[in-house]
Structure formats: structure tokens, C-alpha cells
Short mmCIF file of C-alpha atoms and ligand atoms in Angstrom, two decimals:
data_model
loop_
_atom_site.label_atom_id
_atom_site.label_comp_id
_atom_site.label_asym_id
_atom_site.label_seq_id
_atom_site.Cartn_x
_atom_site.Cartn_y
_atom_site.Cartn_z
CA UNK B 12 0.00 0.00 0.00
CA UNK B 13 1.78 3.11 -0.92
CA UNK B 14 1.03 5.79 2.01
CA UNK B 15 1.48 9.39 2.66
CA UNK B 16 2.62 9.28 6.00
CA UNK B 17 6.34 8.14 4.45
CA UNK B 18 6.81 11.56 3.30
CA UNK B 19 4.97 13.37 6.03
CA UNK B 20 6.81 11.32 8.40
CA UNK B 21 9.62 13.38 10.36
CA UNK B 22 12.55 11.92 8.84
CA UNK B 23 10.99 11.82 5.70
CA UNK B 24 13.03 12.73 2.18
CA UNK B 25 10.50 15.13 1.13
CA UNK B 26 10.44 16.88 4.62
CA UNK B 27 14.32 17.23 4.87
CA UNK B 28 14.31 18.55 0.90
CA UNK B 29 11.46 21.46 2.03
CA UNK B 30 13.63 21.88 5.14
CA UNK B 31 17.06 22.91 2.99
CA UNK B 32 14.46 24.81 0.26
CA UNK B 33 12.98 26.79 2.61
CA UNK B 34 16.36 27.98 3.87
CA UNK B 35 17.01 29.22 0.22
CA UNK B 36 13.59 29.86 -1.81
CA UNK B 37 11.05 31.59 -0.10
CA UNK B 38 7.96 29.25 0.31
CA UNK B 39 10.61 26.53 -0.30
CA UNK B 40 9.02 26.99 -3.47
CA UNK B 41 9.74 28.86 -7.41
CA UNK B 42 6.43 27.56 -8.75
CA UNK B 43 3.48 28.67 -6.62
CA UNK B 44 1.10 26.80 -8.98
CA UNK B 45 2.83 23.38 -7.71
CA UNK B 46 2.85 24.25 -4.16
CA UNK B 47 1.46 21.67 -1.41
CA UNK B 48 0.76 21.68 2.36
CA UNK B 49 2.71 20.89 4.02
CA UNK B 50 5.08 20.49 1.84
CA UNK B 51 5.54 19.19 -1.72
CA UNK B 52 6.22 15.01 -2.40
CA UNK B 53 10.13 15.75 -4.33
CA UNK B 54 10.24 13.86 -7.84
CA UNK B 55 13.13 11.63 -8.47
CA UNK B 56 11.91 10.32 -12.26
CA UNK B 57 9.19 8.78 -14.27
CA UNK B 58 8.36 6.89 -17.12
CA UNK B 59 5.50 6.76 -19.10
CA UNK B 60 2.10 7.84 -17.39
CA UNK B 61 4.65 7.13 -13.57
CA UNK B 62 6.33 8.82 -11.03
CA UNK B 63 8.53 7.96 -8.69
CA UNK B 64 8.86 9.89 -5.90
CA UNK B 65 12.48 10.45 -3.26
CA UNK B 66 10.81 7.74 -1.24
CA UNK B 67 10.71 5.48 -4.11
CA UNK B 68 6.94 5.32 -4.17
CA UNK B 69 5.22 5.40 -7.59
CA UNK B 70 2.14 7.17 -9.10
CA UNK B 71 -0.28 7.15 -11.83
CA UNK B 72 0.44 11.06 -12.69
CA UNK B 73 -2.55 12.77 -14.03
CA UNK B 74 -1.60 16.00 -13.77
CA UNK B 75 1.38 15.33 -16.46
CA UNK B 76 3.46 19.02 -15.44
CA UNK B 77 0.14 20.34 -15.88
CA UNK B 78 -1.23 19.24 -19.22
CA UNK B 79 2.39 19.73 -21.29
CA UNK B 80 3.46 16.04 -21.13
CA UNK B 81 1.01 14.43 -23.36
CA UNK B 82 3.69 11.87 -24.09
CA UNK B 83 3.94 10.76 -20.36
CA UNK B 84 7.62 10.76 -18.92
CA UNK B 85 10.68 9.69 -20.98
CA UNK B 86 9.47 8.98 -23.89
CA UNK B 87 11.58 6.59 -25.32
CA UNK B 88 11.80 9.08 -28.71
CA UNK B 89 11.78 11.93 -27.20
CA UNK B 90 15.12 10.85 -25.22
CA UNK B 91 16.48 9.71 -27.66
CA UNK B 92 16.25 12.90 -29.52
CA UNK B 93 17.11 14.80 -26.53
CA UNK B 94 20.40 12.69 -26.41
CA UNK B 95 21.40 13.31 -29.89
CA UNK B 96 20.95 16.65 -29.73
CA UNK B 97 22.56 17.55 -26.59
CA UNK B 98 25.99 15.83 -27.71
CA UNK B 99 26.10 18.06 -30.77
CA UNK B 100 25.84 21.38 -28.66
CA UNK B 101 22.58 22.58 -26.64
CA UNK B 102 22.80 26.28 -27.64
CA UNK B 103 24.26 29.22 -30.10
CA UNK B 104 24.32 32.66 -31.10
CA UNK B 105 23.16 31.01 -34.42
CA UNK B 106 19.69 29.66 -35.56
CA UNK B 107 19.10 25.83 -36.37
CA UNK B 108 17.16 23.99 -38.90
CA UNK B 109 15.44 22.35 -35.76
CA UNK B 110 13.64 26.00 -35.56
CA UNK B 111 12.00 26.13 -38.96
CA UNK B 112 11.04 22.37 -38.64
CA UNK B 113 8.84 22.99 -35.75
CA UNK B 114 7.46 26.15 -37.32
CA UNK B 115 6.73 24.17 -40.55
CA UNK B 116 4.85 21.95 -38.28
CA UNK B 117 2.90 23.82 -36.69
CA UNK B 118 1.97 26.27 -39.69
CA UNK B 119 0.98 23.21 -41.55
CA UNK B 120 -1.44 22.03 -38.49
CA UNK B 121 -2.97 25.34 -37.60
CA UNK B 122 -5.02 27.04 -40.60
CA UNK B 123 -4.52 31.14 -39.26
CA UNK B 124 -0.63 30.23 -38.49
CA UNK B 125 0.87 31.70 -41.29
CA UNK B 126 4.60 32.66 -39.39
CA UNK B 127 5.39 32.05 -35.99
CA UNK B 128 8.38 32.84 -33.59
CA UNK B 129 9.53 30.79 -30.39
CA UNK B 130 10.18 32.01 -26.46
CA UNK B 131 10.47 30.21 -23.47
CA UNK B 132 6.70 29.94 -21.42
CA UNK B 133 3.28 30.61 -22.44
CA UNK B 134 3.62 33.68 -20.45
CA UNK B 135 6.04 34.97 -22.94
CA UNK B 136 4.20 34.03 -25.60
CA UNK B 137 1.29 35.81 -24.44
CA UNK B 138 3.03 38.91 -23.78
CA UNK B 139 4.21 38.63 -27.06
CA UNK B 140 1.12 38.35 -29.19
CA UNK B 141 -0.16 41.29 -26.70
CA UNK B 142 2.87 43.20 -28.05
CA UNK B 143 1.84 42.18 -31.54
CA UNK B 144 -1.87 43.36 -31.46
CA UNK B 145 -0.74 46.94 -29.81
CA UNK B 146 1.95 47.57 -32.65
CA UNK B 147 -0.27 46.48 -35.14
CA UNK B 148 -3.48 48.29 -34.46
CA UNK B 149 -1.91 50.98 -32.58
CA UNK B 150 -4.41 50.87 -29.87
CA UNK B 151 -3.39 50.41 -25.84
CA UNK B 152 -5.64 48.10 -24.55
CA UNK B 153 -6.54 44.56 -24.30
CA UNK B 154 -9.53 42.86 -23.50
CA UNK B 155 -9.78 39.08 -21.58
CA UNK B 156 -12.16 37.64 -19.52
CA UNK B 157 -12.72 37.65 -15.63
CA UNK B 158 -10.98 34.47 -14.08
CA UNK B 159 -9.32 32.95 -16.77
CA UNK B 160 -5.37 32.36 -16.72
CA UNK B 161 -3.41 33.08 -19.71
CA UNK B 162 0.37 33.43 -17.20
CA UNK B 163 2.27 35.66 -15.25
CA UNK B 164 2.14 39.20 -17.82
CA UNK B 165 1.09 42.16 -15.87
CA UNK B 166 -1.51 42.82 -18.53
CA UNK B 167 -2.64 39.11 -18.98
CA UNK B 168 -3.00 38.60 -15.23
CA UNK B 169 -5.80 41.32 -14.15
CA UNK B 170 -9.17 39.74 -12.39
CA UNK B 171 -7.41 36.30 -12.64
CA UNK B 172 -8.93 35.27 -9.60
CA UNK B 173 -10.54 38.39 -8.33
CA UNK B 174 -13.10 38.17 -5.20
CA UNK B 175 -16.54 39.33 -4.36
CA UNK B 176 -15.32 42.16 -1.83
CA UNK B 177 -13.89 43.74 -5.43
CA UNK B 178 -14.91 41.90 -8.00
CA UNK B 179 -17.68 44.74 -9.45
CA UNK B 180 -20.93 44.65 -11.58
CA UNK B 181 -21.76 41.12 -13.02
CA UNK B 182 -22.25 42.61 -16.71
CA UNK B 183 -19.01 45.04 -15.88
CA UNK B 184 -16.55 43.24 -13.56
CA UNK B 185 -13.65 45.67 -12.16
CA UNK B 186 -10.47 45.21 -13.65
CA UNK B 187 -7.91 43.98 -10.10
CA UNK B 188 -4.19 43.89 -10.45
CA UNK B 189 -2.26 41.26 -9.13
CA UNK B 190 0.01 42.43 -6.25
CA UNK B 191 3.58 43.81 -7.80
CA UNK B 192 1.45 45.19 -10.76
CA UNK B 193 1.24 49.28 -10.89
CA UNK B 194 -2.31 49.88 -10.96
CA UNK B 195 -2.31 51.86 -14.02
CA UNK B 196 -2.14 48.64 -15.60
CA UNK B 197 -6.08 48.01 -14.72
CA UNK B 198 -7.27 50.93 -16.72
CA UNK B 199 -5.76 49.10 -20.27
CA UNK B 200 -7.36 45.76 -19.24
CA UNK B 201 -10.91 45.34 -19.78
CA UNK B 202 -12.82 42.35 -18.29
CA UNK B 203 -15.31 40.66 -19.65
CA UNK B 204 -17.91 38.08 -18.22
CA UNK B 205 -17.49 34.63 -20.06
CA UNK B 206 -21.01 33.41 -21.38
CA UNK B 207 -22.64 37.34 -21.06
CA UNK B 208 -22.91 37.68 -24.80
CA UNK B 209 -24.93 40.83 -24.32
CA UNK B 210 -22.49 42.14 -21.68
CA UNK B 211 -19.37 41.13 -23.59
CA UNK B 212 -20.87 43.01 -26.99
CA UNK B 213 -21.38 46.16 -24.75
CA UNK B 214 -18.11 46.39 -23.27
CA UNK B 215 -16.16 45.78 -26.31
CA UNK B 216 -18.01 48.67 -28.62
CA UNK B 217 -17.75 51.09 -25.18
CA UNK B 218 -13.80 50.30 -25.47
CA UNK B 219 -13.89 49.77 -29.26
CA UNK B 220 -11.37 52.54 -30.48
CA UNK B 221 -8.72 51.86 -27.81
CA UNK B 222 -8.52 47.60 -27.83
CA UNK B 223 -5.89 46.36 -29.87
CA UNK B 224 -6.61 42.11 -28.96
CA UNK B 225 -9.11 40.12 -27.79
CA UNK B 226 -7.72 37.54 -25.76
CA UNK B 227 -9.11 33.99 -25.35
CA UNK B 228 -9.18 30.51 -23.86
CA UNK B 229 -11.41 28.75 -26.00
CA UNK B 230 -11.78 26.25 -22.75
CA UNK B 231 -10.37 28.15 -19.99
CA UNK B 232 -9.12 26.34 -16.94
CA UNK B 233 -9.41 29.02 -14.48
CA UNK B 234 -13.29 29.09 -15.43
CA UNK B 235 -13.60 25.61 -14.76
CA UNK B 236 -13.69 24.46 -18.02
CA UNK B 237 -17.33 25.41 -18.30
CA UNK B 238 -17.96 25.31 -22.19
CA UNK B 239 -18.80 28.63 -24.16
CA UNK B 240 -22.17 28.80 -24.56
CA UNK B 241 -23.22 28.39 -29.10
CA UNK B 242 -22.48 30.82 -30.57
CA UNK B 243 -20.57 32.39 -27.45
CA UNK B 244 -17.17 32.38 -29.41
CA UNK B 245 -18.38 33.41 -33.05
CA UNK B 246 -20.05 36.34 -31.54
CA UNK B 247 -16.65 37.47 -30.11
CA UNK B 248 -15.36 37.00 -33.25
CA UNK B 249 -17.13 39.10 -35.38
CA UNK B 250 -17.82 41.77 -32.68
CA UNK B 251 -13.93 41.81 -32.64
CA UNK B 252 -13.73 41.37 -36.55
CA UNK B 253 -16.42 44.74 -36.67
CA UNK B 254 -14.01 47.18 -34.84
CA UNK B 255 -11.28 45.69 -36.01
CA UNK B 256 -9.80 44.28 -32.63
CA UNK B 257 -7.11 41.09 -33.12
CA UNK B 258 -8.47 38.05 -31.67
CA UNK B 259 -5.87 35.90 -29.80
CA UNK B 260 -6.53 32.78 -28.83
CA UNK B 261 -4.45 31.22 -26.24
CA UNK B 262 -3.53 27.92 -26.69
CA UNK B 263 -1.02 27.53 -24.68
CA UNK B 264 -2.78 24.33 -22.54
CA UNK B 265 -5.57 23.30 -24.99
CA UNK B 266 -3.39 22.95 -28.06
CA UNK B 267 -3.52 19.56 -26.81
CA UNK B 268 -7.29 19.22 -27.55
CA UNK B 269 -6.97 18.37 -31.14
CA UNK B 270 -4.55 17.64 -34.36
CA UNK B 271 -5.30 21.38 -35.31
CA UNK B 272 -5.52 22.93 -32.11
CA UNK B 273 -8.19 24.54 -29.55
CA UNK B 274 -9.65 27.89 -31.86
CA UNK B 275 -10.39 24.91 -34.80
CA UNK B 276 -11.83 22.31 -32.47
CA UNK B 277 -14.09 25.18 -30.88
CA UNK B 278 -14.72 26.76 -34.31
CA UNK B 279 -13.07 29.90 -34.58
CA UNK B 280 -9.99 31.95 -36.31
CA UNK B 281 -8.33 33.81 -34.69
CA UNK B 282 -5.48 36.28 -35.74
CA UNK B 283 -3.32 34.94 -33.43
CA UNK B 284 -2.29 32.58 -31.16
CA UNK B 285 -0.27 31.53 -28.24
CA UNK B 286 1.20 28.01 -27.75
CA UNK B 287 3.42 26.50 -24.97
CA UNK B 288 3.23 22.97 -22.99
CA UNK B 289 3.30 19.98 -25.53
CA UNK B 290 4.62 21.60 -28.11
CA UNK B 291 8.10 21.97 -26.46
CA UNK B 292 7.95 17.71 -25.19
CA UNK B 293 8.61 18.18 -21.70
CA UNK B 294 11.20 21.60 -21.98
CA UNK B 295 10.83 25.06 -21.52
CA UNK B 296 8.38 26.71 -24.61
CA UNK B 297 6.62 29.01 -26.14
CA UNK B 298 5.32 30.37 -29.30
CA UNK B 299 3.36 32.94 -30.90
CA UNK B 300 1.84 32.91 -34.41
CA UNK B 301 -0.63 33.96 -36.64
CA UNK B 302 -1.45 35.89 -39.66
CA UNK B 303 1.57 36.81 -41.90
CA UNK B 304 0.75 40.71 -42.26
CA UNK B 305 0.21 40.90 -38.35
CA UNK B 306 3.14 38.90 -37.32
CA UNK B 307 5.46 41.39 -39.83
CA UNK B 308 5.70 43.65 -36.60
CA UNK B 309 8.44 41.37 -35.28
CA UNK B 310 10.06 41.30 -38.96
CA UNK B 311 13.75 43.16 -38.03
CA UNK B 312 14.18 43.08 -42.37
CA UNK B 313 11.10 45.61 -42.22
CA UNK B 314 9.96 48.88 -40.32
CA UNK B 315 10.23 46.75 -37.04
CA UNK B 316 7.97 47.71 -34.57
CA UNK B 317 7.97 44.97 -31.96
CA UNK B 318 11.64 43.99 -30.25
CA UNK B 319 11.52 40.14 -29.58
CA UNK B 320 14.74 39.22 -27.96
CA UNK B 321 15.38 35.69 -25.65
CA UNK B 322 18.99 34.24 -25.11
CA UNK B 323 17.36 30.89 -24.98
CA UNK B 324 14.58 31.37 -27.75
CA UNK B 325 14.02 28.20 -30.03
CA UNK B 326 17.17 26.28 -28.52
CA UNK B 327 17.20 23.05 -30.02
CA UNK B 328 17.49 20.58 -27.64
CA UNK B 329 13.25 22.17 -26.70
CA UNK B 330 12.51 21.65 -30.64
CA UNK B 331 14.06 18.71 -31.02
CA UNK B 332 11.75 17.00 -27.92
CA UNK B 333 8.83 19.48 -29.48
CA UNK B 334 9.39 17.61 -32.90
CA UNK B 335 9.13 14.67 -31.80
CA UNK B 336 6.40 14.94 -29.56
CA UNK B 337 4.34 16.38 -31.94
CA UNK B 338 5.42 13.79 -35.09
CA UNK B 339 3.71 11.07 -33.01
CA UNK B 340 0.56 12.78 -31.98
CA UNK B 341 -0.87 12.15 -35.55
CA UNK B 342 -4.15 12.48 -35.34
CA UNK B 343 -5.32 8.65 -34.57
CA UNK B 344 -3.31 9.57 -31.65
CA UNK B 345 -5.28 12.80 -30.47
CA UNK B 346 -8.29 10.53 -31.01
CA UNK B 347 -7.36 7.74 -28.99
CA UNK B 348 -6.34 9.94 -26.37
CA UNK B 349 -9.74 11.90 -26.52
CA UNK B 350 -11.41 8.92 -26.79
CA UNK B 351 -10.05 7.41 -23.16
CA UNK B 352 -11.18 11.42 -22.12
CA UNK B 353 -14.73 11.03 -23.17
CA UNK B 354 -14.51 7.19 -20.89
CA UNK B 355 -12.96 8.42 -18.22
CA UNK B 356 -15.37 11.43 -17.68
CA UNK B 357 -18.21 9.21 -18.31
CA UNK B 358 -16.95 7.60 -15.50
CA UNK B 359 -16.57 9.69 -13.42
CA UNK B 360 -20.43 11.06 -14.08
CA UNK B 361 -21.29 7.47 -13.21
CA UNK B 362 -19.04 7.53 -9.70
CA UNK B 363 -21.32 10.59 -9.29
CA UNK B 364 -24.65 9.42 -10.11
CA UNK B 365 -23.82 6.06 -7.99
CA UNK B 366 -22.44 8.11 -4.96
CA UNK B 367 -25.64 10.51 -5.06
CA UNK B 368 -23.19 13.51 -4.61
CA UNK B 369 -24.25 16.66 -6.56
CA UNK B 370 -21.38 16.79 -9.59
CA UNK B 371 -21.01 18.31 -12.63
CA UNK B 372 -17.68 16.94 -14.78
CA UNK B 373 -16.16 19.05 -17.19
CA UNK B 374 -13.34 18.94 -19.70
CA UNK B 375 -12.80 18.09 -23.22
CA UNK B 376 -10.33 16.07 -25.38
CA UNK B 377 -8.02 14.51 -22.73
CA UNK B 378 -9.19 16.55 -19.93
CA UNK B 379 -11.32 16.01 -16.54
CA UNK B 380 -12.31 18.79 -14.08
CA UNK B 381 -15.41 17.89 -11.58
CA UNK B 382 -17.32 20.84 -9.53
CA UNK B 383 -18.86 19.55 -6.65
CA UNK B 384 -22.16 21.17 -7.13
CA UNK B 385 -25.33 20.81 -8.65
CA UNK B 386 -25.88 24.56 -9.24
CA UNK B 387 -25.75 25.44 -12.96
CA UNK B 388 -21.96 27.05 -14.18
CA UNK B 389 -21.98 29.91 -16.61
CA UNK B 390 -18.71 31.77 -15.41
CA UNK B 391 -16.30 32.58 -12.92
CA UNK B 392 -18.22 33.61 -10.20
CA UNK B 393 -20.84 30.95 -10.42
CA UNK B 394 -17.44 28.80 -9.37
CA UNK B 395 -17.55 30.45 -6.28
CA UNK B 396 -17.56 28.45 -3.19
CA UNK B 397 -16.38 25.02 -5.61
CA UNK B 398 -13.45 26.95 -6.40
CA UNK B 399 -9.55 26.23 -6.24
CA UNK B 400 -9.74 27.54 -2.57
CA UNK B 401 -12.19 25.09 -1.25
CA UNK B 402 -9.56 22.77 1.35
CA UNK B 403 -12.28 19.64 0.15
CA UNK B 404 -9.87 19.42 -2.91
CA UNK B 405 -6.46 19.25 -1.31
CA UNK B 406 -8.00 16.62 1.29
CA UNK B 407 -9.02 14.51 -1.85
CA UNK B 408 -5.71 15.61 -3.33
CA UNK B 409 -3.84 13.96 -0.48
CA UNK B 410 -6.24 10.57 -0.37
CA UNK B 411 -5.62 10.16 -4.06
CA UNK B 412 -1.75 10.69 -3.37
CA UNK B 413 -2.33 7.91 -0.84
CA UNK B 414 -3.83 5.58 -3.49
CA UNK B 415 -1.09 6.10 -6.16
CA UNK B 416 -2.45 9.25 -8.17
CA UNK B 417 -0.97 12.46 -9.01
CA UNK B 418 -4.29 15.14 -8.83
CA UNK B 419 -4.57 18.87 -8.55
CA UNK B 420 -4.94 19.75 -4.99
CA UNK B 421 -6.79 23.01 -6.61
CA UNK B 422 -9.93 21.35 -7.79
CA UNK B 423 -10.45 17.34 -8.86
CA UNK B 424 -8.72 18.24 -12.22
CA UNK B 425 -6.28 16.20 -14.22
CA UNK B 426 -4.96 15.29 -18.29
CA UNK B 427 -4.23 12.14 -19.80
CA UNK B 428 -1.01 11.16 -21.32
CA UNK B 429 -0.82 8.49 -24.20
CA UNK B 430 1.27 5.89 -21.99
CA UNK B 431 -2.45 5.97 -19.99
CA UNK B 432 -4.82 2.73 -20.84
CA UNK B 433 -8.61 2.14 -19.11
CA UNK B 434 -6.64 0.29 -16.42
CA UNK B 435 -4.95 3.47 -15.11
CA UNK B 436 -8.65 5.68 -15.71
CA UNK B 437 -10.21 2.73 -14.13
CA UNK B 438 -7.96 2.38 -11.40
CA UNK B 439 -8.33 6.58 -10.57
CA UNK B 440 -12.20 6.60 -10.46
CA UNK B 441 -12.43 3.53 -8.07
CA UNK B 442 -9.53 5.68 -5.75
CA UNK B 443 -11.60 8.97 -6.35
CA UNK B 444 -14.67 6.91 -5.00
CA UNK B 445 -12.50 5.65 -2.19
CA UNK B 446 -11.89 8.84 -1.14
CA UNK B 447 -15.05 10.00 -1.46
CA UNK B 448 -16.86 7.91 0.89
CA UNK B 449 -14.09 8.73 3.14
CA UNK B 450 -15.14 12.15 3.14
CA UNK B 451 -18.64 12.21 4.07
C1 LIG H 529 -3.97 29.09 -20.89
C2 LIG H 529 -2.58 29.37 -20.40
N1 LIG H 529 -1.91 30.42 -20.90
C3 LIG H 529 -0.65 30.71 -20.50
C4 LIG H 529 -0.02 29.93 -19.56
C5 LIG H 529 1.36 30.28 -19.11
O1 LIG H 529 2.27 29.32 -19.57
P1 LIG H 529 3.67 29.11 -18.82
O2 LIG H 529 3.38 28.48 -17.51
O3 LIG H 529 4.46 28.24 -19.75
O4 LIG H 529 4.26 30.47 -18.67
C6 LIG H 529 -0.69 28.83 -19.02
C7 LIG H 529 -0.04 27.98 -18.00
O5 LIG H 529 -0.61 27.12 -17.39
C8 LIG H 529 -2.00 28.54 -19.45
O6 LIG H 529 -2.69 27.51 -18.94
#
């Protein structure tokens, strides 16, 4: 039976690692999003859809570095191509062929990527595209919607996870800074309500003249997943399309939804869009692309008007593992992969139904996220209360770490990886259901 009290334990490995981190990092900690009371289980490797932890105890990991390991761990190719590349020099003041490869690949995927450049996150790559749409419309402000995460850019992180106390009008929610952020930066954000179509269409033709982008999650994790309602997205579209605002859709986590990404699964084209997570095979990424005549900004050969420097942009040894991650998710292998989603939540709806516990599951493509409520989801604030803060989910969190499963301790969320069969889905609903019944 593999336990949590080995790394609670006193003389645990874990407990001595937080001890020495704590002494150097504040928090112990330079990832808040993978933070865990009271302290984190340390990693010592995995393989396939496993980890094994300092303790030697091993997992089922659904949480897969959140959603950018679609592969699982150590992918034999991947490695291999890792290894090659690595003897042959990891990085220059040069460009590789590696670089237009991956570009190639992903223009040839993705119908509105006509050109696209490389960085190192998502939150880069965000900030980037938000670059873009300024220079190219010469307009200051953005627009994005209340809740949803697009990474750590002053501009991208306003009302993130804003509360009532502040939060403002339903149909006009405040725009709230993240602490560090000047406030200034509120007044060039405007929030919008996800699944207000009425609201939404106001707010954008009050701001019309001054938003340069549009940014958007076609399935945003921060709002629970909760699907756009029809028609939701096209309307942004052409409202945005009307006064000539840039849509960007950030991909960044849901490229891994489909062969051609999130904006074609969910029917829309945007001008540009962010990508990060599987498209880098385990290493640092990020990338934003789009429509030739917009992505000229960042063209040095031309009137540049957008500076995109990064000592470590497109190093090879992240394309090489990006390459060959994405050369074997062909698209039999998205729909496997979405397939084992689509059983997995089903199962979970069952667990549910049999447990009588109010549940609604969420997700798409290779992704599960349950609210524990019966009350219907529109948007952020109808999370309230089911939300990342609610200690229910680190409790089950810790249970499930106790069976042999890598959760979120920030809501019953979680991705497959293709390593995963039924067994391992199987396996996780029966320990969710454990845990459960534990709980009441
Ligand atoms: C939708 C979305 N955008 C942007 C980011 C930021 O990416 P990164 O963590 O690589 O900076 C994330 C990270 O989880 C994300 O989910």
C-alpha cells in the first residue's frame, strides 16, 4: 500500500528537501502553482504515465506538469532525440534547422498560423502576441475575460482570480491587479464576463477605439472548463472582426485538444495565437503565431515595430523533444487519447450518479475537471464556493496521493497522457470513489 505518511513522516526525504528549500527559496518553493501543504512530495523520475517519488513510491500522474506532457515521462523518442541533440551542442548565437522544422509543423497544423516565432513559457508568448496586437493596431488596450489564466504578464493577469469584496458589476466586472502590478495597468485591461454575450458586446463597442486584442481561452481552466455557450465564441469573433480588434486565442494548454488545435476544435480563427506545454515535449516553450501581415511587426528586415529578444529562444534541444512529440501525436493519436477522455469522464459522471453527490464533470479532449455542485456554471463567479480555494480538494488531493495518483490539490482536475490505458482511468475513479466515501 503506498502511504502518505512516508513523506509526512519526520525523517521523511521530502520533509528534509522542504527543510534545505525553505532555507534558500522563499515558500521553499519557485512555482506557486505546484505548491502543497505541508510540503511538496520531491520527484526523483518517471516513465511513461509514472512517477517515482524520493521515497521510491510510484504514481499514476494525471496532472502530467500540468497538461504539457502528453507523451507521459521519458518517452523513449523523445530521449532519444534529446540525447542526440545535446551531444552536438545545446545552444548558439546562431539559428538551427530544428527552428523552422517545428514552425513548418505547426503552420501546416494550424489554418490562421501563417509565421510564428519561439520564447520560453506561455507567459512569454502571451506577452508577445499582446505586443503584436498593440503595434499592429496601434491601440493600448486589451480585452480578456474575468478568471481565466493566460500566465504571469502584468496585462494578462488582471481579475485572474478576483473576489466578491472587489470583483464589481456582473455585466461590468472591475479590472484587479495582481500584487507587484502598478495599478495603471487596470485601466488598459478590460474584463469581460465569459457566457454574457450581451455584456461582452457592450463592453467591447464602449472600449472599441482603444482595444488592440481580444484575448481567449477557447476552454479556460481558471473558469472551470465550463464550455462557451453556441455561438458564445463566433459572436466574439465578429464583434472583434467589426471594430477591427485582433483576436488571440491562447492555446497555450488546450493545443492539446486536437490535431489542429483549440480555436479549430471550438470553431473559430483567430489572428493569433499563443502556444506553450506539448509543443516543447517536456522543456521550456513558447510560441506565438498567426497571420503573416500581423506577425510582420516582429520582422527586423522591415519597419520593425515589436523587439523580440530571448537568449534561450528556439534552442534546439526544446525543438528537437517538441518535434518529436508532436510527429507522433498524428491524429489517430489525439483521437485515442480523446477517446479514453470522453470514458474516463463518463466515468466519473457514473461515480457521481452512484455516490448521489451533486457533480457536474467538465473537460474536453483529454481533460477532466469535476465541480462539486449541482448549481448550474456559466462563469467565474458561479465557481464560487467550488473553487480552487475550497480545502475539500487538497484533502481529496492527499487521499488520491495515498492511493497512487498524481491530482490537482486546486480542484479534482487532471490530463491524460498516451502511456495511460482504461486500467490506469479505471484504477483513478475507483480511488476517487474511495476517497469520497471517506469524506462524508
Ligand atoms: C492558458 C494558459 N496560458 C498561459 C499559460 C502560461 O504558460 P507558462 O506556464 O508556460 O508560462 C498557461 C499555464 O498554465 C495557461 O494555462
Amino acid at each position: 500500500m503506498i502511504t502518505v505518511e512516508r513523506y509526512r513522516a519526520p525523517c521523511s526525504v521530502s520533509r528534509e528537501l522542504y527543510d534545505r528549500a525553505c532555507r534558500v527559496m522563499p515558500g521553499g518553493n519557485t512555482r506557486h502553482s505546484i505548491a502543497l501543504a505541508p510540503y511538496p512530495i520531491y520527484a526523483r523520475s518517471g516513465s511513461g504515465c509514472r512517477i517515482t517519488d524520493v521515497e521510491g513510491e510510484q504514481r499514476v500522474d494525471f496532472l502530467n506538469n500540468y497538461t504539457s506532457l502528453i507523451l507521459g515521462h521519458a518517452n523513449p523518442g523523445v530521449t532519444e532525440a534529446v540525447q542526440c541533440r545535446a551531444v552536438m551542442g545545446t545552444a548558439f548565437t546562431m539559428p538551427t534547422p530544428e527552428e523552422i522544422e517545428l514552425a513548418e509543423l505547426i503552420a501546416s497544423r494550424v489554418g490562421y498560423v501563417e509565421q510564428i516565432r519561439f520564447c520560453n513559457s506561455g507567459s512569454e508568448a502571451v506577452m508577445m502576441a499582446i505586443k503584436a496586437a498593440r503595434a499592429f493596431t496601434g491601440r493600448p488596450k486589451i480585452a480578456k475575460f474575468e478568471g481565466a489564466y493566460h500566465g504571469v504578464y502584468d496585462y494578462a493577469e488582471v481579475s485572474e482570480g478576483p473576489t466578491p469584496d472587489t470583483w464589481g458589476e456582473a455585466d461590468a466586472p472591475a479590472s484587479i491587479t495582481e500584487p507587484g502590478t502598478p495599478p495603471s495597468v487596470a485601466k488598459d485591461v478590460v474584463i469581460l464576463p465569459w457566457n454574457r454575450p450581451d455584456a461582452c458586446r457592450k463592453l467591447i463597442a464602449q472600449h472599441k477605439d482603444e482595444l488592440a486584442a481580444l484575448l481567449v481561452d477557447p476552454m479556460p481552466l481558471g473558469i472551470g472548463m465550463i464550455t462557451p455557450r453556441p455561438g458564445f465564441l463566433s459572436m466574439l469573433r465578429a464583434e472583434a472582426a467589426r471594430h477591427g480588434i485582433l483576436v488571440i486565442a491562447d492555446e497555450v494548454l488546450n493545443f492539446r485538444l486536437a490535431y489542429h488545435g483549440a480555436a479549430h476544435a471550438c470553431g473559430i480563427e483567430p489572428d493569433l495565437g499563443t502556444f506553450g506545454k506539448i509543443i516543447g515535449g517536456g522543456f521550456p516553450v513558447g510560441a506565438v503565431g498567426g497571420k503573416r501581415r500581423i506577425m510582420s511587426v516582429f520582422d527586423h528586415t522591415g519597419p520593425l515595430k515589436v523587439h523580440h529578444g530571448g537568449t534561450f529562444n528556439a534552442n534546439p534541444v526544446t525543438l528537437v523533444a517538441g518535434l518529436e512529440t508532436m510527429r507522433q501525436m498524428r491524429p489517430d493519436a489525439f483521437d485515442r487519447l480523446n477517446r479514453l477522455g470522453e470514458y474516463v469522464r463518463d466515468q466519473l459522471r457514473r461515480l457521481f450518479c452512484d455516490l448521489q453527490r451533486p457533480a457536474q464533470v467538465c473537460g474536453s479532449g483529454s481533460m477532466f475537471l469535476v465541480h462539486l455542485t449541482a448549481d448550474e456554471l456559466t462563469d467565474f463567479r458561479s465557481l464560487r464556493g467550488f473553487s480552487r480555494t475550497n480545502p475539500i480538494y487538497s484533502d481529496l488531493c492527499h487521499q488520491m496521493l495515498a492511493y497512487g495518483f498524481v491530482l490537482s490539490p486546486r480542484g479534482i482536475f487532471g490530463c491524460l497522457s498516451t502511456p495511460m490505458t482504461e486500467a490506469e482511468l479505471d484504477g483513478l475513479v475507483d480511488a476517487l470513489g474511495r476517497a469520497l466515501r471517506n469524506l462524508s
